[in-house]
Tab-separated table of C-alpha atoms in Angstrom:
chain	number	residue	atom	x	y	z
A	1	UNK	CA	13.578	4.787	-14.914
A	2	UNK	CA	11.390	3.916	-17.813
A	3	UNK	CA	7.717	3.046	-17.588
A	4	UNK	CA	5.538	1.429	-16.792
A	5	UNK	CA	6.387	1.415	-13.098
A	6	UNK	CA	5.311	-0.604	-10.085
A	7	UNK	CA	4.340	1.295	-6.939
A	8	UNK	CA	4.463	-0.708	-3.700
A	9	UNK	CA	2.769	0.504	-0.490
A	10	UNK	CA	3.923	-1.921	2.202
A	11	UNK	CA	2.832	-5.221	0.613
A	12	UNK	CA	0.254	-3.882	-1.891
A	13	UNK	CA	1.473	-3.489	-5.492
A	14	UNK	CA	0.056	-1.117	-8.088
A	15	UNK	CA	1.256	-2.422	-11.466
A	16	UNK	CA	1.627	-0.570	-14.776
A	17	UNK	CA	1.835	2.956	-13.344
A	18	UNK	CA	2.389	5.208	-16.379
A	19	UNK	CA	5.574	7.281	-16.490
A	20	UNK	CA	5.373	10.566	-18.395
A	21	UNK	CA	8.044	11.767	-20.828
A	22	UNK	CA	9.355	14.229	-18.222
A	23	UNK	CA	9.792	11.447	-15.631
A	24	UNK	CA	6.787	12.138	-13.412
A	25	UNK	CA	4.136	9.634	-12.433
A	26	UNK	CA	0.832	9.685	-10.573
A	27	UNK	CA	-1.225	6.859	-9.096
A	28	UNK	CA	-4.436	7.042	-7.071
A	29	UNK	CA	-4.391	4.692	-4.085
A	30	UNK	CA	-6.928	3.834	-1.415
A	31	UNK	CA	-5.953	4.287	2.220
A	32	UNK	CA	-8.902	2.174	3.381
A	33	UNK	CA	-6.881	-1.059	3.423
A	34	UNK	CA	-3.620	0.359	4.782
A	35	UNK	CA	-2.595	-0.895	8.208
A	36	UNK	CA	-2.004	1.587	11.009
A	37	UNK	CA	1.662	2.333	11.605
A	38	UNK	CA	4.741	2.393	9.409
A	39	UNK	CA	4.095	2.316	5.637
A	40	UNK	CA	6.960	1.796	3.176
A	41	UNK	CA	6.663	3.206	-0.352
A	42	UNK	CA	8.863	1.892	-3.178
A	43	UNK	CA	8.788	2.544	-6.931
A	44	UNK	CA	10.433	0.104	-9.321
A	45	UNK	CA	10.798	-0.191	-13.089
A	46	UNK	CA	13.470	-0.574	-15.773
A	47	UNK	CA	16.357	1.675	-16.792
A	48	UNK	CA	17.240	2.628	-20.387
A	49	UNK	CA	19.123	-0.682	-20.764
A	50	UNK	CA	16.046	-2.672	-19.720
A	51	UNK	CA	17.592	-3.616	-16.369
A	52	UNK	CA	15.308	-3.782	-13.325
A	53	UNK	CA	15.850	-0.913	-10.871
A	54	UNK	CA	14.218	0.036	-7.593
A	55	UNK	CA	13.986	3.571	-6.257
A	56	UNK	CA	14.832	4.621	-2.734
A	57	UNK	CA	12.340	3.464	-0.110
A	58	UNK	CA	10.344	6.142	1.688
A	59	UNK	CA	8.589	5.431	4.976
A	60	UNK	CA	5.784	7.305	6.715
A	61	UNK	CA	3.493	6.701	9.689
A	62	UNK	CA	-0.185	6.175	8.884
A	63	UNK	CA	-2.639	7.018	11.667
A	64	UNK	CA	-6.326	7.061	10.721
A	65	UNK	CA	-7.523	7.964	14.231
A	66	UNK	CA	-9.202	11.347	14.420
A	67	UNK	CA	-7.239	13.865	16.474
A	68	UNK	CA	-8.608	15.295	19.705
A	69	UNK	CA	-8.513	19.077	19.461
A	70	UNK	CA	-9.009	21.064	22.641
A	71	UNK	CA	-7.837	24.442	21.315
A	72	UNK	CA	-9.639	27.022	19.202
A	73	UNK	CA	-6.892	26.949	16.573
A	74	UNK	CA	-4.495	24.421	15.100
A	75	UNK	CA	-1.241	25.074	13.238
A	76	UNK	CA	0.630	22.350	11.366
A	77	UNK	CA	4.121	22.904	9.916
A	78	UNK	CA	6.456	20.762	7.848
A	79	UNK	CA	10.086	21.582	7.002
A	80	UNK	CA	12.255	19.807	4.446
A	81	UNK	CA	14.860	20.584	1.792
A	82	UNK	CA	12.155	22.129	-0.424
A	83	UNK	CA	11.069	24.695	2.153
A	84	UNK	CA	8.413	25.087	4.808
A	85	UNK	CA	4.654	24.556	4.581
A	86	UNK	CA	2.476	25.925	7.376
A	87	UNK	CA	-1.293	25.414	7.586
A	88	UNK	CA	-3.489	27.202	10.118
A	89	UNK	CA	-7.056	26.271	11.078
A	90	UNK	CA	-9.627	28.069	13.213
A	91	UNK	CA	-11.776	25.548	15.064
A	92	UNK	CA	-15.435	26.507	15.421
A	93	UNK	CA	-18.122	24.578	17.255
A	94	UNK	CA	-21.271	24.500	15.134
A	95	UNK	CA	-23.425	23.113	17.965
């Protein structure tokens, strides 16, 4: 794709997202207005011939509700084709 790009989060568009020479892009977005539930992310732009192209859609679940934690520790892991990320937290009551 060639820039500028359009980033779409569900029905909200972010126009004129700059595309760097190495093909990466970055756009700050606010989660305040996102609805709870399934969010679809799509990036679109033009190819080298000037033809409109749309990237593959990615979907995630947005849940802004605070978790209820009853344990003294919490471990979160994520596996994908790039490897595994594991985060560990010790929960301490300051009261």
